[in-house]
Short mmCIF file of C-alpha atoms (C1' of nucleotides) in Angstrom, two decimals:
data_model
loop_
_atom_site.label_atom_id
_atom_site.label_comp_id
_atom_site.label_asym_id
_atom_site.label_seq_id
_atom_site.Cartn_x
_atom_site.Cartn_y
_atom_site.Cartn_z
CA MET G 4 -5.75 28.06 -51.14
CA THR G 5 -3.19 25.28 -51.31
CA ASP G 6 -4.21 22.19 -49.42
CA LEU G 7 -1.14 21.29 -47.40
CA SER G 8 -2.65 18.02 -46.27
CA ALA G 9 -1.40 16.16 -49.33
CA GLY G 10 0.71 13.26 -48.06
CA CYS G 11 -0.88 13.44 -44.61
CA HIS G 12 -3.39 10.71 -43.96
CA LEU G 13 -3.53 10.55 -40.18
CA LEU G 14 -5.94 12.62 -38.13
CA HIS G 15 -5.76 13.01 -34.38
CA ILE G 16 -9.06 14.30 -33.09
CA ASP G 17 -9.31 15.57 -29.54
CA MET G 18 -12.45 16.94 -27.91
CA ASP G 19 -11.94 20.37 -26.37
CA ALA G 20 -12.23 20.29 -22.57
CA PHE G 21 -14.38 17.21 -23.06
CA TYR G 22 -15.82 16.56 -19.60
CA ALA G 23 -16.47 20.24 -19.00
CA SER G 24 -18.01 20.74 -22.44
CA VAL G 25 -20.41 17.83 -21.95
CA MET G 26 -21.45 19.03 -18.51
CA ILE G 27 -21.99 22.58 -19.75
CA ARG G 28 -23.86 21.99 -22.99
CA ASP G 29 -27.24 21.49 -21.32
CA ARG G 30 -26.66 24.26 -18.82
CA PRO G 31 -27.09 27.65 -20.54
CA ASP G 32 -26.62 29.26 -17.15
CA LEU G 33 -22.96 28.16 -17.17
CA VAL G 34 -22.00 29.41 -20.60
CA ASP G 35 -20.05 32.50 -19.55
CA ILE G 36 -18.83 31.19 -16.24
CA PRO G 37 -15.60 29.36 -15.34
CA VAL G 38 -16.49 25.71 -14.76
CA ILE G 39 -14.44 22.97 -13.13
CA VAL G 40 -15.40 19.32 -13.31
CA GLY G 41 -14.11 17.45 -10.32
CA GLY G 42 -14.94 17.19 -6.71
CA GLY G 43 -14.35 15.37 -3.53
CA HIS G 44 -12.55 17.27 -0.88
CA ARG G 45 -9.27 15.51 -1.69
CA GLY G 46 -9.85 15.31 -5.41
CA VAL G 47 -8.26 16.78 -8.50
CA VAL G 48 -9.55 18.68 -11.53
CA LEU G 49 -10.83 16.29 -14.19
CA SER G 50 -11.50 19.02 -16.70
CA ALA G 51 -12.06 22.75 -16.80
CA ASN G 52 -13.54 24.99 -19.45
CA TYR G 53 -11.38 27.61 -21.10
CA LEU G 54 -12.67 30.42 -18.89
CA ALA G 55 -11.38 28.54 -15.86
CA ARG G 56 -8.12 27.78 -17.66
CA GLU G 57 -7.57 31.49 -18.13
CA HIS G 58 -7.20 31.62 -14.36
CA GLY G 59 -4.57 28.89 -14.40
CA VAL G 60 -6.81 25.92 -13.67
CA ARG G 61 -5.47 22.73 -15.24
CA SER G 62 -6.43 19.07 -15.42
CA ALA G 63 -5.05 16.96 -12.57
CA MET G 64 -4.54 20.03 -10.39
CA PRO G 65 -5.61 19.52 -6.77
CA MET G 66 -9.10 20.92 -6.26
CA THR G 67 -7.95 23.02 -3.34
CA ARG G 68 -5.45 24.80 -5.56
CA ALA G 69 -7.96 25.16 -8.38
CA ARG G 70 -10.52 26.80 -6.09
CA ARG G 71 -7.88 29.17 -4.83
CA ALA G 72 -6.83 30.03 -8.39
CA CYS G 73 -10.41 30.62 -9.49
CA PRO G 74 -12.78 31.11 -6.56
CA GLN G 75 -15.65 32.24 -8.77
CA ALA G 76 -15.67 28.96 -10.70
CA VAL G 77 -18.64 26.64 -10.49
CA VAL G 78 -17.56 23.11 -9.52
CA ILE G 79 -19.65 20.23 -10.80
CA SER G 80 -19.37 16.47 -10.36
CA PRO G 81 -18.64 14.28 -13.38
CA ASP G 82 -21.39 12.28 -15.06
CA TYR G 83 -19.55 9.34 -16.60
CA ASP G 84 -22.64 7.89 -18.21
CA ALA G 85 -23.05 11.11 -20.18
CA PHE G 86 -19.36 11.11 -21.18
CA SER G 87 -19.61 7.55 -22.35
CA THR G 88 -22.77 8.18 -24.39
CA VAL G 89 -21.32 11.24 -26.13
CA SER G 90 -18.06 9.40 -26.73
CA SER G 91 -19.78 6.45 -28.40
CA SER G 92 -21.71 8.74 -30.74
CA VAL G 93 -18.59 10.67 -31.67
CA MET G 94 -16.62 7.50 -32.37
CA GLU G 95 -19.51 6.22 -34.50
CA THR G 96 -19.37 9.42 -36.54
CA PHE G 97 -15.64 8.82 -37.09
CA ARG G 98 -16.31 5.28 -38.29
CA GLN G 99 -18.61 6.58 -40.95
CA VAL G 100 -15.57 8.25 -42.48
CA THR G 101 -13.11 5.38 -42.14
CA PRO G 102 -13.05 1.96 -40.50
CA VAL G 103 -9.52 2.67 -39.28
CA VAL G 104 -10.35 4.44 -36.02
CA GLU G 105 -8.19 3.88 -32.97
CA ALA G 106 -9.87 5.27 -29.89
CA MET G 107 -7.30 6.28 -27.28
CA SER G 108 -9.75 7.27 -24.56
CA LEU G 109 -13.26 8.63 -24.29
CA ASP G 110 -12.26 11.93 -25.85
CA GLU G 111 -9.60 11.28 -28.46
CA ALA G 112 -8.98 9.07 -31.45
CA PHE G 113 -6.68 8.57 -34.40
CA LEU G 114 -8.16 8.13 -37.88
CA ASP G 115 -6.43 6.86 -40.99
CA VAL G 116 -8.33 8.53 -43.83
CA SER G 117 -6.14 7.40 -46.73
CA GLY G 118 -8.95 5.20 -48.05
CA SER G 119 -11.56 7.98 -47.80
CA ILE G 120 -9.90 10.77 -49.76
CA ARG G 121 -11.25 9.74 -53.14
CA ARG G 122 -14.78 9.62 -51.74
CA LEU G 123 -14.78 12.53 -49.31
CA GLY G 124 -11.98 14.90 -50.25
CA SER G 125 -8.68 15.93 -48.72
CA PRO G 126 -7.83 15.23 -45.09
CA VAL G 127 -8.47 18.89 -44.25
CA THR G 128 -11.89 18.72 -45.89
CA ILE G 129 -12.66 15.57 -43.94
CA ALA G 130 -11.48 17.17 -40.71
CA GLU G 131 -13.69 20.21 -41.19
CA MET G 132 -16.64 18.04 -42.09
CA LEU G 133 -16.22 15.98 -38.92
CA ARG G 134 -15.82 19.06 -36.77
CA ALA G 135 -19.02 20.53 -38.18
CA ARG G 136 -20.92 17.31 -37.65
CA ILE G 137 -19.78 16.89 -34.08
CA HIS G 138 -20.62 20.48 -33.34
CA ASP G 139 -24.11 20.08 -34.82
CA GLU G 140 -24.88 16.69 -33.32
CA GLN G 141 -23.18 16.90 -29.95
CA ARG G 142 -22.86 20.66 -29.42
CA ILE G 143 -19.22 20.36 -28.42
CA THR G 144 -16.07 21.39 -30.26
CA CYS G 145 -12.98 19.44 -31.10
CA SER G 146 -9.55 20.04 -32.57
CA VAL G 147 -7.76 18.10 -35.26
CA GLY G 148 -4.10 17.51 -36.00
CA ILE G 149 -3.19 16.20 -39.44
CA ALA G 150 0.16 14.65 -40.34
CA ALA G 151 1.84 11.65 -41.89
CA SER G 152 2.66 10.09 -38.52
CA VAL G 153 0.78 9.39 -35.33
CA SER G 154 3.01 11.35 -32.99
CA VAL G 155 3.10 14.47 -35.14
CA ALA G 156 -0.68 14.38 -35.65
CA LYS G 157 -1.10 14.25 -31.90
CA LEU G 158 1.17 17.22 -31.32
CA ALA G 159 -0.56 19.10 -34.12
CA SER G 160 -3.99 18.70 -32.51
CA ARG G 161 -2.63 20.20 -29.34
CA ARG G 162 -1.51 23.26 -31.29
CA ALA G 163 -4.94 23.43 -32.92
CA LYS G 164 -6.76 23.86 -29.62
CA PRO G 165 -9.33 25.04 -29.06
CA ASP G 166 -11.69 24.47 -31.96
CA GLY G 167 -9.14 24.38 -34.79
CA VAL G 168 -7.19 22.36 -37.32
CA VAL G 169 -3.41 22.21 -37.78
CA VAL G 170 -1.71 20.43 -40.66
CA VAL G 171 1.96 19.51 -40.50
CA PRO G 172 3.10 18.38 -43.94
CA PRO G 173 6.14 16.08 -44.13
CA HIS G 174 8.59 18.78 -45.22
CA ARG G 175 7.67 20.90 -42.20
CA VAL G 176 7.93 18.21 -39.54
CA THR G 177 11.29 19.14 -38.08
CA SER G 178 10.63 22.87 -38.16
CA PHE G 179 7.35 22.17 -36.37
CA LEU G 180 8.81 19.80 -33.78
CA HIS G 181 12.12 21.36 -32.87
CA PRO G 182 10.92 24.56 -31.15
CA LEU G 183 8.51 22.60 -28.92
CA ASP G 184 9.23 22.04 -25.24
CA VAL G 185 10.55 18.57 -24.39
CA VAL G 186 7.52 17.83 -22.23
CA GLU G 187 5.43 17.75 -25.39
CA LEU G 188 7.09 14.49 -26.41
CA TRP G 189 5.20 11.26 -25.71
CA GLY G 190 6.93 9.61 -22.77
CA VAL G 191 8.36 12.76 -21.22
CA GLY G 192 6.74 13.54 -17.90
CA GLU G 193 7.88 15.58 -14.95
CA LYS G 194 10.80 13.37 -13.96
CA THR G 195 12.22 12.85 -17.42
CA ALA G 196 11.85 16.55 -18.18
CA GLU G 197 13.92 17.35 -15.08
CA MET G 198 16.53 14.86 -16.16
CA LEU G 199 16.73 16.35 -19.64
CA GLN G 200 16.88 19.87 -18.28
CA ARG G 201 19.86 18.93 -16.14
CA LEU G 202 21.57 18.06 -19.42
CA GLY G 203 20.60 21.46 -20.76
CA LEU G 204 17.99 20.01 -23.09
CA HIS G 205 14.89 22.19 -23.16
CA THR G 206 13.42 21.84 -26.63
CA VAL G 207 12.66 18.92 -28.89
CA GLY G 208 15.41 20.24 -31.16
CA ASP G 209 17.89 19.97 -28.28
CA VAL G 210 16.93 16.31 -27.86
CA ALA G 211 17.19 15.70 -31.62
CA ASN G 212 20.71 17.07 -31.70
CA THR G 213 21.98 15.12 -28.73
CA PRO G 214 23.95 11.93 -29.46
CA LEU G 215 21.79 8.87 -28.93
CA ARG G 216 24.26 7.39 -26.45
CA THR G 217 24.18 10.47 -24.26
CA LEU G 218 20.40 10.40 -24.23
CA GLN G 219 20.32 6.71 -23.39
CA ARG G 220 22.76 7.13 -20.53
CA ALA G 221 20.50 9.78 -19.05
CA VAL G 222 17.05 8.24 -19.39
CA GLY G 223 17.67 4.58 -20.20
CA ALA G 224 18.15 2.68 -23.43
CA GLY G 225 14.51 2.23 -24.35
CA LEU G 226 13.22 5.71 -23.61
CA GLY G 227 16.40 7.27 -25.00
CA SER G 228 16.01 5.81 -28.45
CA GLN G 229 12.27 6.47 -28.41
CA LEU G 230 12.81 10.17 -27.69
CA HIS G 231 15.52 10.47 -30.28
CA ASP G 232 13.22 8.99 -32.91
CA LEU G 233 10.25 11.14 -31.95
CA ALA G 234 12.37 14.28 -31.95
CA TRP G 235 13.12 13.66 -35.62
CA GLY G 236 9.54 12.74 -36.42
CA ASN G 237 10.51 9.10 -36.97
CA ASP G 238 7.40 7.24 -35.99
CA ARG G 239 6.36 4.28 -38.07
CA ARG G 240 3.47 3.27 -35.87
CA THR G 241 0.33 2.35 -37.80
CA LEU G 242 -3.19 2.32 -36.47
CA THR G 243 -5.09 -0.69 -35.21
CA PRO G 244 -8.81 -0.17 -35.57
CA ARG G 245 -10.21 -0.64 -32.09
CA ARG G 246 -12.47 0.72 -29.49
CA HIS G 247 -10.99 2.12 -26.35
CA THR G 248 -12.40 -0.66 -24.18
CA GLN G 249 -11.98 -3.45 -26.68
CA GLU G 250 -8.56 -4.75 -25.68
CA PRO G 251 -8.66 -7.40 -23.00
CA ASP G 252 -7.34 -5.89 -19.79
CA LYS G 253 -4.06 -7.20 -18.45
CA SER G 254 -4.95 -6.17 -14.94
CA MET G 255 -7.89 -4.82 -13.03
CA GLY G 256 -7.74 -2.86 -9.84
CA ALA G 257 -9.40 -0.33 -7.64
CA ASP G 258 -8.08 2.07 -5.08
CA GLU G 259 -9.54 4.62 -2.78
CA THR G 260 -8.20 7.65 -0.99
CA PHE G 261 -9.65 7.98 2.50
CA ALA G 262 -11.46 11.18 3.35
CA HIS G 263 -9.05 11.35 6.28
CA ASP G 264 -5.79 9.50 6.79
CA THR G 265 -6.21 6.60 9.16
CA ASP G 266 -4.12 4.18 11.18
CA ASP G 267 -7.09 2.01 12.11
CA ARG G 268 -6.46 -1.53 10.84
CA ALA G 269 -10.16 -2.38 10.92
CA VAL G 270 -11.07 0.65 8.81
CA ILE G 271 -8.33 -0.10 6.32
CA LEU G 272 -9.18 -3.78 5.99
CA ARG G 273 -12.86 -3.00 5.58
CA GLU G 274 -11.88 -0.85 2.62
CA VAL G 275 -9.65 -3.63 1.29
CA LEU G 276 -12.67 -5.94 1.40
CA ARG G 277 -14.83 -3.44 -0.45
CA LEU G 278 -12.15 -3.00 -3.12
CA ALA G 279 -11.63 -6.76 -3.46
CA ALA G 280 -15.37 -7.22 -3.97
CA LYS G 281 -15.45 -4.41 -6.53
CA VAL G 282 -12.50 -5.77 -8.51
CA SER G 283 -13.56 -9.41 -8.45
CA GLY G 284 -17.08 -8.44 -9.49
CA ARG G 285 -15.68 -6.63 -12.51
CA MET G 286 -13.47 -9.62 -13.26
CA ARG G 287 -16.43 -11.98 -13.17
CA SER G 288 -18.50 -9.85 -15.50
CA ALA G 289 -15.52 -9.73 -17.86
CA ARG G 290 -15.10 -13.50 -17.40
CA VAL G 291 -11.43 -13.28 -16.46
CA ALA G 292 -9.33 -14.55 -13.59
CA GLY G 293 -5.84 -13.60 -12.41
CA ARG G 294 -2.97 -15.02 -10.39
CA THR G 295 -1.11 -12.04 -8.97
CA ILE G 296 -2.73 -9.96 -6.24
CA THR G 297 -1.15 -6.58 -5.52
CA LEU G 298 -1.87 -4.45 -2.49
CA ARG G 299 -1.00 -0.77 -2.67
CA VAL G 300 -0.63 1.49 0.34
CA ARG G 301 -0.01 5.21 0.21
CA PHE G 302 1.00 6.91 3.42
CA ALA G 303 0.21 10.39 4.65
CA ASP G 304 3.50 11.68 3.23
CA PHE G 305 2.45 10.34 -0.19
CA THR G 306 5.10 7.64 -0.34
CA THR G 307 3.55 4.58 -1.89
CA ILE G 308 4.48 0.93 -1.58
CA THR G 309 3.18 -2.24 -3.19
CA ARG G 310 3.24 -5.85 -2.07
CA SER G 311 2.22 -8.66 -4.34
CA LYS G 312 1.63 -12.39 -4.16
CA THR G 313 1.29 -14.78 -7.05
CA LEU G 314 -1.12 -17.63 -6.41
CA PRO G 315 -0.70 -21.15 -7.82
CA GLU G 316 -3.90 -20.73 -9.85
CA ALA G 317 -5.83 -17.80 -11.24
CA THR G 318 -8.87 -16.73 -9.26
CA ASP G 319 -11.86 -14.43 -9.46
CA VAL G 320 -13.14 -15.26 -5.98
CA THR G 321 -13.73 -12.22 -3.75
CA GLN G 322 -12.79 -14.04 -0.59
CA GLU G 323 -9.52 -15.34 -2.00
CA ILE G 324 -8.46 -11.92 -3.27
CA HIS G 325 -9.47 -10.31 -0.01
CA ARG G 326 -7.64 -12.89 2.09
CA THR G 327 -4.45 -12.50 0.03
CA ALA G 328 -4.59 -8.72 0.21
CA THR G 329 -5.18 -8.85 3.95
CA ARG G 330 -2.14 -11.08 4.46
CA LEU G 331 -0.05 -8.71 2.38
CA PHE G 332 -1.24 -5.81 4.52
CA ASP G 333 -0.47 -7.59 7.76
CA SER G 334 2.97 -8.57 6.50
CA LEU G 335 3.81 -4.87 6.37
CA GLY G 336 3.71 -4.82 10.16
CA LEU G 337 2.61 -1.21 10.27
CA GLN G 338 2.68 0.49 13.64
CA ARG G 339 0.36 3.48 13.75
CA ALA G 340 1.36 4.56 10.24
CA ARG G 341 -1.09 7.08 8.79
CA VAL G 342 -2.55 5.58 5.63
CA ARG G 343 -3.93 7.82 2.90
CA LEU G 344 -4.94 5.28 0.25
CA VAL G 345 -5.30 1.55 -0.23
CA GLY G 346 -5.63 -0.30 -3.50
CA VAL G 347 -6.14 -3.86 -4.69
CA ARG G 348 -5.16 -4.99 -8.18
CA VAL G 349 -5.21 -8.38 -9.86
CA GLU G 350 -2.68 -8.95 -12.64
CA GLY G 351 -1.97 -11.62 -15.20
CA LEU G 352 -5.59 -11.86 -16.30
CA VAL G 353 -6.62 -14.77 -18.49
CA PRO G 354 -10.03 -15.87 -19.78
CA ARG G 355 -11.74 -17.72 -17.00
CA HIS G 356 -12.54 -20.74 -19.15
CA THR G 357 -8.80 -21.43 -19.49
CA VAL G 358 -8.47 -21.90 -15.73
CA HIS G 359 -8.85 -25.42 -14.42
CA ARG G 360 -9.49 -25.25 -10.72
CA GLN G 361 -10.95 -28.62 -9.97
CA LEU G 362 -7.63 -29.89 -8.65
CA VAL G 363 -7.02 -27.07 -6.23
CA LEU G 364 -10.47 -25.85 -5.36
CA GLY G 365 -11.45 -27.38 -2.06
CA GLU G 366 -14.94 -27.42 -0.64
CA ARG G 367 -14.50 -24.11 1.13
CA GLU G 368 -13.33 -22.22 -1.94
CA ARG G 369 -16.01 -23.84 -4.00
CA SER G 370 -18.66 -22.48 -1.67
CA TRP G 371 -17.11 -19.00 -1.76
CA ALA G 372 -17.21 -19.04 -5.55
CA GLU G 373 -20.86 -20.09 -5.32
CA ALA G 374 -21.50 -17.20 -2.93
CA ASP G 375 -19.94 -14.78 -5.43
CA ARG G 376 -22.24 -16.00 -8.16
CA ALA G 377 -25.23 -15.43 -5.90
CA VAL G 378 -23.98 -11.91 -5.14
CA ASP G 379 -23.53 -11.22 -8.83
CA ARG G 380 -27.07 -12.34 -9.61
CA ALA G 381 -28.50 -10.17 -6.86
CA THR G 382 -26.39 -7.20 -7.95
CA ARG G 383 -27.65 -7.52 -11.50
CA ARG G 384 -31.23 -7.52 -10.28
CA PHE G 385 -31.12 -5.02 -7.45
CA GLY G 386 -27.97 -2.92 -7.91
CA THR G 387 -24.62 -2.74 -6.13
CA ALA G 388 -26.05 -1.57 -2.83
CA ALA G 389 -28.22 -4.66 -2.50
CA VAL G 390 -25.64 -7.22 -1.48
CA ARG G 391 -22.41 -6.71 0.35
CA PRO G 392 -20.30 -8.35 2.98
CA ALA G 393 -21.63 -7.99 6.52
CA SER G 394 -18.64 -5.95 7.64
CA LEU G 395 -19.47 -3.28 5.06
CA ILE G 396 -22.92 -2.63 6.51
CA ASN G 397 -23.29 0.10 9.04
"C1'" DT C 5 -7.76 21.37 2.90
"C1'" DC C 6 -1.89 20.17 -1.94
"C1'" DT C 7 -1.54 15.95 -4.83
"C1'" DG C 8 -7.98 10.82 -8.02
"C1'" DG C 9 -8.57 6.57 -10.22
"C1'" DG C 10 -8.07 3.67 -14.10
"C1'" DG C 11 -4.50 1.58 -16.49
"C1'" DT C 12 0.39 0.19 -19.17
"C1'" DC C 13 5.20 -0.50 -19.58
"C1'" DC C 14 10.05 -0.61 -18.04
"C1'" DT C 15 13.90 -1.72 -14.99
"C1'" DA C 16 16.43 -4.41 -11.89
"C1'" DG C 17 17.70 -8.04 -8.73
"C1'" DG C 18 17.26 -12.68 -7.15
"C1'" DA C 19 15.56 -17.40 -7.65
"C1'" DC C 20 15.50 -21.18 -10.35
"C1'" DC C 21 16.14 -24.19 -14.31
"C1'" DC C 22 18.71 -26.18 -18.08
"C1'" DT E 21 38.76 -26.55 -9.13
"C1'" DC E 22 37.17 -20.02 -7.79
"C1'" DT E 23 32.83 -20.22 -10.82
"C1'" DG E 24 29.09 -20.15 -17.66
"C1'" DG E 25 25.33 -18.16 -19.69
"C1'" DG E 26 20.62 -17.79 -21.17
"C1'" DG E 27 15.73 -17.75 -20.20
"C1'" DT E 28 11.76 -17.17 -17.30
"C1'" DC E 29 9.28 -16.09 -13.20
"C1'" DC E 30 8.48 -13.27 -9.21
"C1'" DT E 31 8.69 -9.04 -6.65
"C1'" DA E 32 9.14 -3.93 -5.92
"C1'" DG E 33 9.32 0.45 -7.51
"C1'" DG E 34 8.83 4.14 -10.68
"C1'" DA E 35 7.32 6.76 -14.67
"C1'" DC E 36 3.87 7.83 -17.67
"C1'" DC E 37 -0.77 8.37 -20.02
"C1'" DC E 38 -5.78 9.69 -20.04
#
DNA sequence: TCTGGGGTCCTAGGACCC
DNA sequence: TCTGGGGTCCTAGGACCC
């Protein structure tokens, strides 16, 4: 058999139905049953096994629709600790093959194996070895795309699913890409796909054969040239070895959809306080502070607005973030508007030690910062439920 | 009982500064 | 004497990805 992987040194490895597979592997009773991971009465599908997918269940689908599509499915809640543990082991296995591993999320990574071929064999051999190891050690399956560029490897792994390997050698890139639907391209979502379809562009080949200027007029200069490049397989991106969580965050936020829409200011602001405490706590454990506070409000009709305020100095103080978010909410001047979701985000994060607050931090703020540190210590010892603002206790 | 939660990046207008 | 041009910051919204 000819090994077509010559000239292809990039592997994209994607776990098959990752969350569902992890939840199922210790539950022999669920093996031949459609399984949906998700929950919450207003939630969406996080992952579904292939039996559930046969009934049309997809990731990100509203749970209500998923249950209707597949009433016999078993619905289970996600166990993020388990996902994270499995993910770390899998990534460690990858790093035994090559140091150049770029984790994209818990369940997918790119590997540059060019330095491992002499030692371990062709990229296809390496891919099959990794698949066998992960199957043995973790009892889940994965799929691998192999190509000379990142974007093609990613598309190839999608075609390999489930539990397979697809190689796209350089001379087959355009014949591989051009029949694909435009939505397969990185950066094409629902809206851009609609836009392209209005131009009569349905396949990647259609995009490739459209003049760059036309494309740019339709979807903007940046995205236009990106799509044109990707449609021809022009992707010079190289990998940066890194763990998924390694990059310093540029922003941190939290939001929450209410179980029922509400127009009760007190209820909404209590949630804003809880979110501010959650976000600032995460910021303090990451030792970062930020200047711009953004409040997000989604109404019953799903329209979403944001209001932001940039402070003179970066902060990680719960009370300061909460107070800013509350002012932003009140400045909306809502009158009995039904609110579905609120969110608080802090942007422009910098390492906390670079922030010099002595000049601006008055006595009051200083004592709030001290209070936060006490809360953090108690949380570390007794857990998140131990200490919380009085208005969150009921 | 349609539509989560965590993020990133881009665009565009206005303010402001030089 | 009818009006510069570039750069950066701030704000709001939107699209996208996992």
